[in-house]
Coordinates of N, CA and C in Angstrom, one line a residue:
Chain A
G301 N 96.5 193.0 206.6 CA 97.3 191.8 206.5 C 96.8 190.9 205.3
A302 N 97.5 189.8 205.2 CA 97.2 188.9 204.1 C 96.0 188.1 204.3
G303 N 95.6 187.8 205.5 CA 94.5 186.9 205.7 C 93.5 187.5 206.6
V304 N 92.5 186.7 207.0 CA 91.4 187.1 207.9 C 92.0 187.2 209.3
S305 N 91.9 188.3 210.0 CA 92.5 188.4 211.3 C 91.4 188.5 212.4
Q306 N 91.5 187.7 213.4 CA 90.5 187.7 214.5 C 91.2 188.0 215.8
S307 N 90.5 188.8 216.7 CA 91.0 189.0 218.0 C 89.9 189.1 219.0
P308 N 90.1 188.7 220.3 CA 91.4 188.0 220.7 C 91.4 186.6 220.2
S309 N 92.6 186.0 220.4 CA 92.6 184.6 219.9 C 92.0 183.7 221.0
N310 N 92.1 184.1 222.2 CA 91.5 183.4 223.4 C 90.8 184.4 224.3
K311 N 89.6 184.0 224.8 CA 88.9 184.8 225.7 C 88.3 184.0 226.8
V312 N 88.6 184.2 228.0 CA 88.0 183.6 229.2 C 87.2 184.6 230.0
T313 N 86.0 184.3 230.2 CA 85.2 185.3 231.0 C 84.2 184.5 231.8
E314 N 83.6 185.3 232.8 CA 82.6 184.7 233.7 C 81.2 184.7 233.1
K315 N 80.5 183.7 233.5 CA 79.1 183.7 233.0 C 78.4 185.0 233.4
G316 N 77.6 185.5 232.5 CA 76.8 186.7 232.7 C 77.5 187.9 232.1
K317 N 78.8 187.9 231.8 CA 79.5 189.0 231.3 C 79.2 189.1 229.8
D318 N 79.4 190.3 229.2 CA 79.3 190.5 227.8 C 80.7 190.4 227.2
V319 N 80.8 189.9 225.9 CA 82.0 189.8 225.2 C 81.9 190.4 223.8
E320 N 83.0 190.9 223.3 CA 83.1 191.3 221.9 C 84.2 190.6 221.2
L321 N 83.9 190.1 220.0 CA 84.9 189.4 219.2 C 85.0 190.2 217.9
R322 N 86.3 190.4 217.5 CA 86.5 191.2 216.3 C 87.0 190.4 215.2
C323 N 86.6 190.8 214.0 CA 87.1 190.2 212.7 C 87.5 191.3 211.7
D324 N 88.7 191.1 211.2 CA 89.2 192.0 210.2 C 89.4 191.2 208.9
P325 N 88.5 191.3 207.9 CA 88.5 190.5 206.7 C 89.7 190.8 205.8
I326 N 89.8 190.0 204.8 CA 90.8 190.3 203.8 C 90.4 191.6 203.0
S327 N 91.4 192.4 202.8 CA 91.1 193.7 202.2 C 90.4 193.5 200.8
G328 N 89.3 194.2 200.6 CA 88.5 194.1 199.4 C 87.5 193.1 199.4
H329 N 87.5 192.2 200.3 CA 86.4 191.2 200.4 C 85.1 191.8 200.8
T330 N 84.0 191.6 200.1 CA 82.8 192.3 200.4 C 81.9 191.4 201.3
A331 N 82.1 190.1 201.3 CA 81.3 189.2 202.0 C 82.0 188.8 203.3
L332 N 81.3 188.8 204.4 CA 81.9 188.4 205.7 C 80.9 187.5 206.4
Y333 N 81.4 186.4 207.0 CA 80.6 185.4 207.7 C 81.2 185.2 209.1
W334 N 80.2 184.8 210.0 CA 80.6 184.3 211.3 C 80.0 182.9 211.5
Y335 N 80.9 182.0 211.9 CA 80.5 180.7 212.3 C 81.0 180.4 213.7
R336 N 80.5 179.3 214.3 CA 81.1 178.9 215.5 C 81.2 177.4 215.5
Q337 N 82.1 176.9 216.2 CA 82.4 175.5 216.3 C 82.4 175.1 217.8
S338 N 81.4 174.3 218.2 CA 81.4 173.8 219.6 C 82.2 172.5 219.6
L339 N 82.6 172.1 220.8 CA 83.4 170.8 220.9 C 82.6 169.7 220.3
G340 N 83.3 169.0 219.3 CA 82.8 167.8 218.7 C 81.7 168.1 217.7
Q341 N 81.5 169.3 217.4 CA 80.4 169.7 216.4 C 81.0 170.2 215.1
G342 N 80.3 170.2 214.1 CA 80.7 170.9 212.9 C 80.5 172.4 213.0
L343 N 80.9 173.1 212.0 CA 80.8 174.6 212.1 C 79.3 174.9 211.9
E344 N 78.9 175.9 212.7 CA 77.5 176.4 212.7 C 77.4 177.8 212.2
F345 N 76.6 178.0 211.2 CA 76.5 179.4 210.6 C 75.8 180.3 211.6
L346 N 76.3 181.5 211.7 CA 75.7 182.5 212.6 C 75.1 183.7 211.8
I347 N 75.9 184.4 211.0 CA 75.5 185.6 210.4 C 76.3 185.8 209.1
Y348 N 75.8 186.5 208.2 CA 76.4 186.8 206.9 C 76.2 188.3 206.5
F349 N 77.3 189.0 206.2 CA 77.2 190.3 205.7 C 77.6 190.4 204.2
Q350 N 76.9 191.1 203.4 CA 77.3 191.3 202.0 C 77.2 192.7 201.6
G351 N 78.3 193.4 201.4 CA 78.2 194.8 201.0 C 77.4 195.6 202.0
N352 N 76.5 196.4 201.4 CA 75.6 197.3 202.1 C 74.2 196.7 202.4
S353 N 74.1 195.4 202.0 CA 72.8 194.7 202.1 C 72.5 194.4 203.6
A354 N 71.2 194.2 203.9 CA 70.9 193.8 205.3 C 71.5 192.5 205.5
P355 N 72.1 192.3 206.7 CA 72.7 191.0 207.0 C 71.7 189.9 207.2
D356 N 72.2 188.7 206.8 CA 71.4 187.5 207.1 C 71.7 187.0 208.5
K357 N 70.8 187.2 209.4 CA 71.0 186.9 210.8 C 70.4 185.6 211.2
S358 N 69.9 184.8 210.3 CA 69.1 183.6 210.6 C 69.8 182.6 211.4
G359 N 71.1 182.6 211.5 CA 71.8 181.6 212.3 C 72.1 182.0 213.7
L360 N 71.8 183.2 214.1 CA 72.1 183.7 215.5 C 71.2 182.9 216.4
P361 N 71.8 182.2 217.5 CA 71.0 181.3 218.3 C 70.1 182.0 219.3
S362 N 70.3 183.2 219.6 CA 69.4 183.9 220.5 C 69.6 185.4 220.4
D363 N 68.7 186.2 221.1 CA 68.8 187.6 221.0 C 70.0 188.2 221.8
R364 N 70.7 187.3 222.5 CA 71.9 187.7 223.2 C 73.0 188.0 222.2
F365 N 72.9 187.4 221.0 CA 73.9 187.5 220.0 C 73.6 188.6 219.0
S366 N 74.6 189.4 218.7 CA 74.4 190.5 217.7 C 75.7 190.7 217.0
A367 N 75.7 191.2 215.8 CA 76.9 191.5 215.1 C 76.7 192.8 214.2
E368 N 77.8 193.5 214.0 CA 77.7 194.6 213.1 C 79.0 194.6 212.3
R369 N 78.9 195.4 211.2 CA 80.0 195.5 210.3 C 80.1 197.0 209.9
T370 N 81.1 197.6 210.4 CA 81.3 199.0 210.2 C 82.1 199.3 208.9
G371 N 81.6 200.2 208.1 CA 82.3 200.7 206.9 C 82.6 199.6 205.9
G372 N 81.8 198.5 206.0 CA 82.0 197.4 205.0 C 83.3 196.6 205.2
S373 N 83.9 196.8 206.4 CA 85.1 196.1 206.6 C 85.1 195.3 207.9
V374 N 85.6 195.9 209.0 CA 85.7 195.2 210.3 C 84.3 194.8 210.8
S375 N 84.3 193.7 211.4 CA 83.0 193.2 212.1 C 83.2 192.9 213.5
T376 N 82.2 193.1 214.3 CA 82.2 192.8 215.7 C 81.1 191.9 216.1
L377 N 81.3 190.8 216.7 CA 80.3 189.9 217.2 C 80.2 190.1 218.7
T378 N 79.0 190.4 219.2 CA 78.8 190.7 220.6 C 77.9 189.6 221.2
I379 N 78.3 189.1 222.3 CA 77.4 188.1 223.1 C 77.2 188.8 224.4
Q380 N 75.9 189.0 224.7 CA 75.5 189.6 226.0 C 75.2 188.5 227.0
R381 N 75.4 188.8 228.2 CA 75.0 187.9 229.3 C 75.4 186.4 229.0
T382 N 76.7 186.2 228.8 CA 77.2 184.9 228.3 C 76.7 183.8 229.2
Q383 N 76.5 182.6 228.6 CA 76.2 181.4 229.2 C 77.2 180.3 228.9
Q384 N 77.3 179.3 229.7 CA 78.3 178.3 229.5 C 78.2 177.6 228.1
E385 N 77.0 177.5 227.6 CA 76.8 176.9 226.3 C 77.3 177.7 225.2
D386 N 77.7 179.0 225.5 CA 78.3 179.8 224.5 C 79.8 179.5 224.2
S387 N 80.4 178.7 225.1 CA 81.8 178.3 224.9 C 82.0 177.6 223.6
A388 N 82.9 178.1 222.8 CA 83.1 177.6 221.4 C 84.2 178.3 220.8
V389 N 84.6 177.9 219.6 CA 85.5 178.7 218.8 C 84.7 179.4 217.8
Y390 N 84.8 180.7 217.8 CA 84.1 181.6 216.9 C 85.0 182.0 215.7
L391 N 84.5 181.6 214.5 CA 85.3 181.8 213.3 C 84.7 182.8 212.4
C392 N 85.5 183.6 211.8 CA 85.1 184.6 210.9 C 85.7 184.2 209.5
A393 N 85.0 184.5 208.4 CA 85.5 184.2 207.1 C 85.1 185.3 206.2
S394 N 85.8 185.4 205.1 CA 85.4 186.4 204.1 C 85.6 185.9 202.7
S395 N 84.9 186.5 201.7 CA 85.1 186.1 200.3 C 84.9 187.3 199.5
A396 N 85.4 187.2 198.2 CA 85.4 188.4 197.4 C 84.1 188.7 196.8
G397 N 83.2 187.7 196.6 CA 82.0 188.0 195.9 C 80.8 187.7 196.8
G398 N 79.6 188.1 196.4 CA 78.4 188.0 197.1 C 77.7 186.7 196.7
G399 N 76.9 186.2 197.6 CA 76.1 185.0 197.3 C 76.9 183.7 197.3
G400 N 78.2 183.8 197.5 CA 79.0 182.6 197.4 C 79.4 182.0 198.8
Q401 N 80.3 181.1 198.7 CA 80.7 180.4 200.0 C 81.9 181.2 200.6
P402 N 82.2 181.0 201.9 CA 83.4 181.6 202.4 C 84.6 181.0 201.9
Q403 N 85.6 181.9 201.6 CA 86.8 181.3 201.0 C 87.9 181.2 202.0
H404 N 88.1 182.1 202.8 CA 89.2 182.1 203.8 C 88.7 182.4 205.2
F405 N 89.1 181.5 206.1 CA 88.7 181.7 207.5 C 89.8 182.3 208.3
G406 N 89.5 183.0 209.4 CA 90.5 183.4 210.3 C 90.8 182.2 211.3
D407 N 91.7 182.4 212.2 CA 92.1 181.4 213.1 C 91.1 181.2 214.2
G408 N 90.2 182.1 214.4 CA 89.2 181.9 215.4 C 89.5 182.6 216.7
T409 N 88.4 182.8 217.5 CA 88.5 183.2 218.9 C 88.0 182.0 219.7
R410 N 88.8 181.5 220.6 CA 88.4 180.4 221.5 C 87.8 181.1 222.7
L411 N 86.5 180.9 222.9 CA 85.7 181.6 224.0 C 85.4 180.5 225.0
S412 N 85.8 180.8 226.3 CA 85.5 179.9 227.4 C 84.7 180.7 228.4
I413 N 83.6 180.1 228.8 CA 82.7 180.8 229.8 C 82.8 180.0 231.1
L414 N 83.2 180.6 232.1 CA 83.4 179.9 233.4 C 82.1 179.8 234.2
Chain B
A811 N 66.2 171.2 204.3 CA 67.3 171.0 205.2 C 68.4 170.2 204.6
Q812 N 69.6 170.4 205.0 CA 70.7 169.7 204.5 C 71.6 169.3 205.6
S813 N 72.4 168.2 205.4 CA 73.4 167.8 206.4 C 74.5 167.0 205.6
V814 N 75.6 166.9 206.3 CA 76.7 166.0 205.7 C 77.2 165.2 206.8
T815 N 77.6 164.0 206.4 CA 78.2 163.0 207.4 C 79.6 162.7 206.8
Q816 N 80.6 162.9 207.7 CA 81.9 162.5 207.3 C 82.3 161.2 208.0
L817 N 82.6 160.1 207.3 CA 82.8 158.8 207.9 C 84.3 158.8 208.3
G818 N 84.5 158.6 209.6 CA 85.9 158.5 210.1 C 86.4 159.9 210.5
S819 N 86.5 160.0 211.8 CA 87.1 161.3 212.3 C 88.6 161.4 212.2
H820 N 89.2 160.2 212.0 CA 90.7 160.1 211.8 C 91.0 159.1 210.7
V821 N 91.8 159.5 209.8 CA 92.3 158.6 208.7 C 93.8 158.7 208.7
S822 N 94.4 157.6 208.6 CA 95.9 157.5 208.5 C 96.3 156.8 207.2
V823 N 97.2 157.4 206.4 CA 97.7 156.7 205.2 C 99.2 156.9 205.2
S824 N 99.8 156.0 204.4 CA 101.2 156.1 204.2 C 101.5 157.1 203.1
E825 N 102.7 157.7 203.2 CA 103.1 158.6 202.1 C 103.1 157.9 200.8
G826 N 102.5 158.5 199.7 CA 102.5 157.9 198.4 C 101.2 157.0 198.2
A827 N 100.5 156.8 199.3 CA 99.2 156.0 199.1 C 98.1 156.9 198.7
L828 N 97.0 156.2 198.3 CA 95.8 156.9 198.0 C 95.1 157.5 199.2
V829 N 94.6 158.7 199.0 CA 93.9 159.4 200.1 C 92.4 159.3 199.7
L830 N 91.6 158.8 200.6 CA 90.1 158.8 200.4 C 89.4 159.3 201.6
L831 N 88.8 160.4 201.6 CA 88.0 161.0 202.7 C 86.5 161.0 202.3
R832 N 85.7 160.4 203.1 CA 84.3 160.1 202.7 C 83.4 161.2 203.2
C833 N 82.5 161.6 202.4 CA 81.4 162.5 202.7 C 80.1 162.1 202.1
N834 N 79.1 162.0 202.8 CA 77.7 161.7 202.3 C 76.9 162.9 202.7
Y835 N 76.0 163.3 201.9 CA 75.1 164.4 202.1 C 73.7 164.1 202.1
S836 N 72.9 164.9 202.7 CA 71.5 164.8 202.7 C 70.9 166.2 202.4
S837 N 70.1 166.3 201.3 CA 69.6 167.6 201.0 C 68.2 167.5 200.3
S838 N 67.3 168.4 200.7 CA 66.0 168.3 200.1 C 65.9 169.0 198.7
V839 N 67.0 169.7 198.4 CA 67.1 170.4 197.1 C 68.4 170.1 196.5
P840 N 68.6 170.3 195.2 CA 70.0 170.0 194.6 C 71.0 170.8 195.4
P841 N 72.1 170.2 195.8 CA 73.0 170.8 196.7 C 74.2 171.4 195.9
Y842 N 74.9 172.3 196.6 CA 76.2 172.7 196.3 C 77.1 172.0 197.4
L843 N 78.2 171.5 197.0 CA 79.1 170.8 198.0 C 80.5 171.3 198.0
F844 N 81.1 171.3 199.1 CA 82.4 171.9 199.3 C 83.3 171.0 200.2
W845 N 84.6 171.1 199.9 CA 85.6 170.6 200.9 C 86.5 171.8 201.3
Y846 N 86.7 171.8 202.6 CA 87.6 172.8 203.2 C 88.8 172.1 203.9
V847 N 89.9 172.7 203.9 CA 91.1 172.1 204.6 C 91.6 173.1 205.6
Q848 N 92.0 172.5 206.7 CA 92.7 173.4 207.8 C 94.0 172.8 208.1
Y849 N 95.1 173.4 207.7 CA 96.4 173.0 208.0 C 96.8 173.4 209.4
P850 N 97.7 172.7 210.0 CA 98.1 173.0 211.4 C 98.4 174.5 211.6
N851 N 97.8 175.1 212.6 CA 98.0 176.5 212.9 C 97.6 177.5 211.8
Q852 N 96.6 177.1 211.0 CA 96.1 178.0 210.0 C 94.6 177.9 210.0
G853 N 94.0 178.9 209.4 CA 92.5 178.9 209.3 C 92.0 178.0 208.1
L854 N 90.8 177.7 208.2 CA 90.1 176.9 207.1 C 90.3 177.6 205.8
Q855 N 90.5 176.9 204.7 CA 90.4 177.5 203.4 C 89.7 176.5 202.4
L856 N 89.1 177.1 201.4 CA 88.4 176.4 200.5 C 89.3 175.5 199.6
L857 N 89.0 174.2 199.5 CA 89.8 173.3 198.8 C 89.2 173.1 197.4
L858 N 87.9 172.8 197.3 CA 87.2 172.7 196.0 C 85.7 172.8 196.3
K859 N 85.0 172.9 195.2 CA 83.5 173.0 195.3 C 82.8 172.4 194.1
Y860 N 81.6 171.9 194.3 CA 80.8 171.4 193.3 C 79.5 172.3 193.3
T861 N 79.3 172.9 192.1 CA 78.1 173.8 192.0 C 77.3 173.5 190.7
S862 N 77.1 172.2 190.5 CA 76.2 171.6 189.5 C 76.7 171.7 188.1
A863 N 78.0 171.9 187.9 CA 78.6 171.8 186.6 C 79.2 170.4 186.4
A864 N 80.4 170.3 186.2 CA 81.1 169.0 186.0 C 81.0 168.3 187.4
T865 N 80.7 167.0 187.3 CA 80.6 166.2 188.5 C 81.9 165.8 189.2
L866 N 83.0 165.9 188.4 CA 84.3 165.6 188.9 C 85.0 167.0 189.0
V867 N 85.3 167.3 190.3 CA 85.9 168.7 190.6 C 87.3 168.6 191.0
K868 N 88.1 169.4 190.5 CA 89.5 169.4 190.9 C 89.8 170.6 191.7
G869 N 90.6 170.4 192.8 CA 91.0 171.5 193.7 C 92.5 171.7 193.7
I870 N 92.9 172.4 194.8 CA 94.3 172.7 194.9 C 95.1 171.4 195.4
N871 N 96.4 171.4 195.2 CA 97.3 170.4 195.7 C 96.9 169.0 195.3
G872 N 96.4 168.9 194.1 CA 96.1 167.5 193.5 C 94.9 166.8 194.0
F873 N 94.1 167.5 194.9 CA 92.9 166.8 195.4 C 91.7 167.0 194.3
E874 N 90.8 166.0 194.3 CA 89.6 166.1 193.5 C 88.5 165.4 194.3
A875 N 87.3 165.7 193.8 CA 86.1 165.0 194.4 C 85.1 164.8 193.3
E876 N 84.3 163.8 193.5 CA 83.3 163.4 192.5 C 81.9 163.4 193.1
F877 N 81.0 164.2 192.5 CA 79.6 164.2 193.0 C 78.9 163.0 192.4
K878 N 78.3 162.2 193.3 CA 77.6 161.0 192.8 C 76.2 161.1 193.4
K879 N 75.3 161.5 192.6 CA 73.9 161.7 193.1 C 73.3 160.4 193.6
S880 N 73.5 159.4 192.8 CA 72.9 158.1 193.2 C 73.4 157.6 194.5
E881 N 74.6 158.0 194.9 CA 75.1 157.5 196.2 C 75.1 158.6 197.2
T882 N 74.6 159.8 196.9 CA 74.6 161.0 197.7 C 75.9 161.2 198.4
S883 N 77.0 161.1 197.5 CA 78.3 161.2 198.1 C 79.1 162.3 197.4
F884 N 80.2 162.7 198.1 CA 81.1 163.7 197.5 C 82.5 163.4 198.2
H885 N 83.0 162.3 197.9 CA 84.3 161.8 198.5 C 85.5 162.6 198.0
L886 N 86.4 162.9 198.8 CA 87.6 163.6 198.4 C 88.8 162.6 198.2
T887 N 89.5 162.7 197.1 CA 90.6 161.8 196.9 C 91.8 162.5 196.4
K888 N 92.9 161.8 196.6 CA 94.2 162.3 196.0 C 95.0 161.0 195.8
P889 N 95.6 160.8 194.5 CA 96.2 159.6 194.2 C 97.4 159.2 195.1
S890 N 98.2 160.2 195.5 CA 99.4 159.9 196.2 C 99.6 160.9 197.3
A891 N 99.5 160.5 198.5 CA 99.6 161.4 199.7 C 101.0 161.9 199.9
H892 N 101.0 163.1 200.4 CA 102.3 163.8 200.7 C 102.2 164.2 202.2
M893 N 103.4 164.2 202.8 CA 103.4 164.6 204.2 C 102.7 165.9 204.5
S894 N 102.8 166.8 203.5 CA 102.2 168.2 203.7 C 100.7 168.1 203.6
D895 N 100.1 167.0 203.3 CA 98.6 166.9 203.2 C 98.0 166.7 204.6
A896 N 98.8 166.4 205.6 CA 98.3 166.2 206.9 C 97.6 167.5 207.4
A897 N 96.3 167.3 207.7 CA 95.5 168.4 208.0 C 94.1 167.9 208.4
E898 N 93.2 168.8 208.8 CA 91.8 168.4 209.0 C 91.0 168.9 207.8
Y899 N 90.1 168.0 207.4 CA 89.3 168.3 206.2 C 87.8 168.3 206.6
F900 N 87.1 169.3 206.1 CA 85.7 169.4 206.4 C 84.9 169.4 205.1
C901 N 83.9 168.6 205.0 CA 82.9 168.6 204.0 C 81.8 169.5 204.3
A902 N 81.2 170.2 203.4 CA 80.1 171.1 203.7 C 79.1 171.1 202.5
V903 N 77.8 171.5 202.8 CA 76.8 171.5 201.9 C 76.0 172.7 202.0
S904 N 75.4 173.2 200.9 CA 74.5 174.3 201.0 C 73.4 174.1 199.9
P905 N 72.2 174.6 200.1 CA 71.2 174.5 199.0 C 71.7 175.3 197.8
T906 N 71.3 174.9 196.6 CA 71.7 175.6 195.4 C 71.5 177.1 195.5
G907 N 72.6 177.8 195.3 CA 72.5 179.2 195.3 C 72.6 179.8 196.7
G908 N 72.7 179.0 197.7 CA 72.7 179.5 199.1 C 74.0 179.3 199.7
G909 N 75.1 179.6 199.0 CA 76.4 179.3 199.5 C 76.8 180.0 200.8
N910 N 76.1 181.0 201.2 CA 76.5 181.6 202.5 C 76.1 180.8 203.7
K911 N 75.1 179.9 203.6 CA 74.7 179.2 204.7 C 75.2 177.7 204.6
L912 N 76.4 177.5 204.8 CA 76.9 176.2 204.7 C 76.6 175.4 205.9
T913 N 76.4 174.1 205.7 CA 76.3 173.2 206.8 C 77.5 172.2 206.8
F914 N 78.3 172.2 207.8 CA 79.6 171.5 207.8 C 79.5 170.2 208.5
G915 N 80.3 169.3 208.0 CA 80.5 168.0 208.8 C 81.4 168.3 209.9
T916 N 81.7 167.2 210.7 CA 82.5 167.3 211.9 C 84.0 167.2 211.7
G917 N 84.4 166.9 210.4 CA 85.8 167.0 210.1 C 86.4 165.6 210.1
T918 N 87.5 165.4 209.3 CA 88.3 164.2 209.3 C 89.7 164.7 209.4
Q919 N 90.4 164.2 210.4 CA 91.8 164.5 210.6 C 92.7 163.5 209.8
L920 N 93.4 164.0 208.8 CA 94.3 163.1 208.0 C 95.7 163.1 208.5
K921 N 96.2 161.9 208.8 CA 97.6 161.7 209.2 C 98.3 161.0 208.1
V922 N 99.5 161.5 207.7 CA 100.3 160.9 206.7 C 101.6 160.4 207.3
E923 N 101.8 159.1 207.2 CA 103.0 158.5 207.8 C 104.0 158.1 206.8
L924 N 105.3 158.1 207.2 CA 106.4 157.7 206.3 C 106.3 156.2 206.1

């Protein structure tokens, strides 16, 4: 597609369940970012992938969060044993070059933990 | 550490009037600064960026921003508002060269009235 695609657009799950969020970046973009936006907060950096380099995981809030990027394209963000404070909009972004800022964001996945 | 403060979560202007969205930053090192825009039902996209070259930066759709070190500001302006400018605008900062770890403000919703 033309833009960054994220799925699902909405996810409601019970506390303690695992969730997987998917991001399909713009074709050819080597850099991929995950951010999240909690209610009333600015966007919070989670993780950054650039090509085949080791990802920058410094923004992941706990070891319940993990992400992978297969084949340099699609990325999956996994949250294990979800907690209510994980409720947020999870945004994926991509850009053409490395070391730079995200250029285009997806529409996000709105995650609600009951 | 760095942070940004956006003054005014909601700004309303008349069509044809000056648009001024305020952003002040705090950074322990020379910053890179960014403005992103999110149009209704779309993902965030990069509007413009300052990366220590010219202090007056021009972006898409007639927007520009000026980096003022003495005021620690990076306000976004447009001389004449158009209805299509109605959107949410986010200011962001990163340390020099660290564009993948942006720190975002909480956003300003711009409303344009006839």
